[in-house]
mmCIF file of C-alpha atoms in Angstrom:
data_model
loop_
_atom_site.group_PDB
_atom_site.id
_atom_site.type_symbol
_atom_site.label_atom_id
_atom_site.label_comp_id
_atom_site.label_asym_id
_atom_site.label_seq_id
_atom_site.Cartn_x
_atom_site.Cartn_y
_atom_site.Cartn_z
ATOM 1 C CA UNK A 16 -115.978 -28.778 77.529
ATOM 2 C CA UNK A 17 -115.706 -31.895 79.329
ATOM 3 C CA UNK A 18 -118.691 -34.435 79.843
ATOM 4 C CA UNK A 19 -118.898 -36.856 82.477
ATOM 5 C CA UNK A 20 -120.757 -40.057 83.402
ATOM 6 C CA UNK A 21 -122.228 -40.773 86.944
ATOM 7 C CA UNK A 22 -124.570 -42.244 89.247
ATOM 8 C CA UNK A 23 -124.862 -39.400 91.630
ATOM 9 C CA UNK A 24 -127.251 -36.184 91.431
ATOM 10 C CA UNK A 25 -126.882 -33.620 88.936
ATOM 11 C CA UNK A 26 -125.627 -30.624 90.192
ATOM 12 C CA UNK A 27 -125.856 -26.986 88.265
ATOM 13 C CA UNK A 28 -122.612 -24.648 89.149
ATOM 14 C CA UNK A 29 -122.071 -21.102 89.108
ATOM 15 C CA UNK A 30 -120.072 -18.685 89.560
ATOM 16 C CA UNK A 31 -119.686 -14.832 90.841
ATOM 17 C CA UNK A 32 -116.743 -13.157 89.264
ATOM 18 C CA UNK A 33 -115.047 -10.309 91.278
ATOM 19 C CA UNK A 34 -111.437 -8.662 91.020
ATOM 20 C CA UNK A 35 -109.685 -10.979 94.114
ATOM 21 C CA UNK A 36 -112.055 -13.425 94.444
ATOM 22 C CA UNK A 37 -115.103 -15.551 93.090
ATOM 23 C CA UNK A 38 -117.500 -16.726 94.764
ATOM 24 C CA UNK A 39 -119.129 -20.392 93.891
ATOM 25 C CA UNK A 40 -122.392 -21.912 94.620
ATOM 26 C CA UNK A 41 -124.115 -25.149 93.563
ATOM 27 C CA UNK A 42 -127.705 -26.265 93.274
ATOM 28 C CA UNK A 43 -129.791 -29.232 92.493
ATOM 29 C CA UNK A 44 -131.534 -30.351 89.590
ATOM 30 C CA UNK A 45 -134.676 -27.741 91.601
ATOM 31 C CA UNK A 46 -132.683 -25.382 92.322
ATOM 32 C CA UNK A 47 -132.451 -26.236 95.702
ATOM 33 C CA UNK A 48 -129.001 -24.641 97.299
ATOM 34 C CA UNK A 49 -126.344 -27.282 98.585
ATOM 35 C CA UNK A 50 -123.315 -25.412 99.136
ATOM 36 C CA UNK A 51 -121.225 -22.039 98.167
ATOM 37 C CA UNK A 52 -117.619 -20.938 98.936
ATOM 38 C CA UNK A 53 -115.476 -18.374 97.673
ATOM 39 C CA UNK A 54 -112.416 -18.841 95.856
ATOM 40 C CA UNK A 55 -109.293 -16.433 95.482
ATOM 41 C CA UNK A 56 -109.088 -15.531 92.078
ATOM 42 C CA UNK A 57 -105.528 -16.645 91.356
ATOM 43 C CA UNK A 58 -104.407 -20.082 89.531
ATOM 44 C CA UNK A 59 -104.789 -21.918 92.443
ATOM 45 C CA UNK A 60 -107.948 -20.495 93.663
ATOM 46 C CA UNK A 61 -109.107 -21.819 90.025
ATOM 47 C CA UNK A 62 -107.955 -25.238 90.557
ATOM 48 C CA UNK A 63 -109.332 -25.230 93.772
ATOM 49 C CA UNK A 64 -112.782 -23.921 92.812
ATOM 50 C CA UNK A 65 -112.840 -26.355 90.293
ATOM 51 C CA UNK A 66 -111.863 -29.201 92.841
ATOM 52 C CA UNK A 67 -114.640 -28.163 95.319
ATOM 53 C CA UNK A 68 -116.895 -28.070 92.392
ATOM 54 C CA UNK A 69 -116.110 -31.352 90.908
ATOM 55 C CA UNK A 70 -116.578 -32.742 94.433
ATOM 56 C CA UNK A 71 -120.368 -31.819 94.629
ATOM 57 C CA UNK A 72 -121.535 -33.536 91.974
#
């Protein structure tokens, strides 16, 4: 697991497995929505997913 540090909002992500792709969404510390994408589910759909994630929050 990997902890970070940082000013900005915290963010809760999740994630919708399926067979050829995932689908992620993120929400506020409410559980307001901000934002949700889906994501091939290959190695660089994972690195992407993770990017996109990373990049909210």
């Amino acid at each position: 697991m990997t902890s970070m540090t940082h000013d900005g909002p915290q963010i809760t992500g999740g994630v919708d497995t399926h067979g050829l792709a995932h689908h992620a969404a993120v929400i506020d510390g409410i559980g307001r929505h901000l934002a949700d994408q889906e994501f091939p589910a290959t190695i660089r759909g994972y690195r992407d997913l993770l990017d996109w994630m990373l990049s909210a929050g």
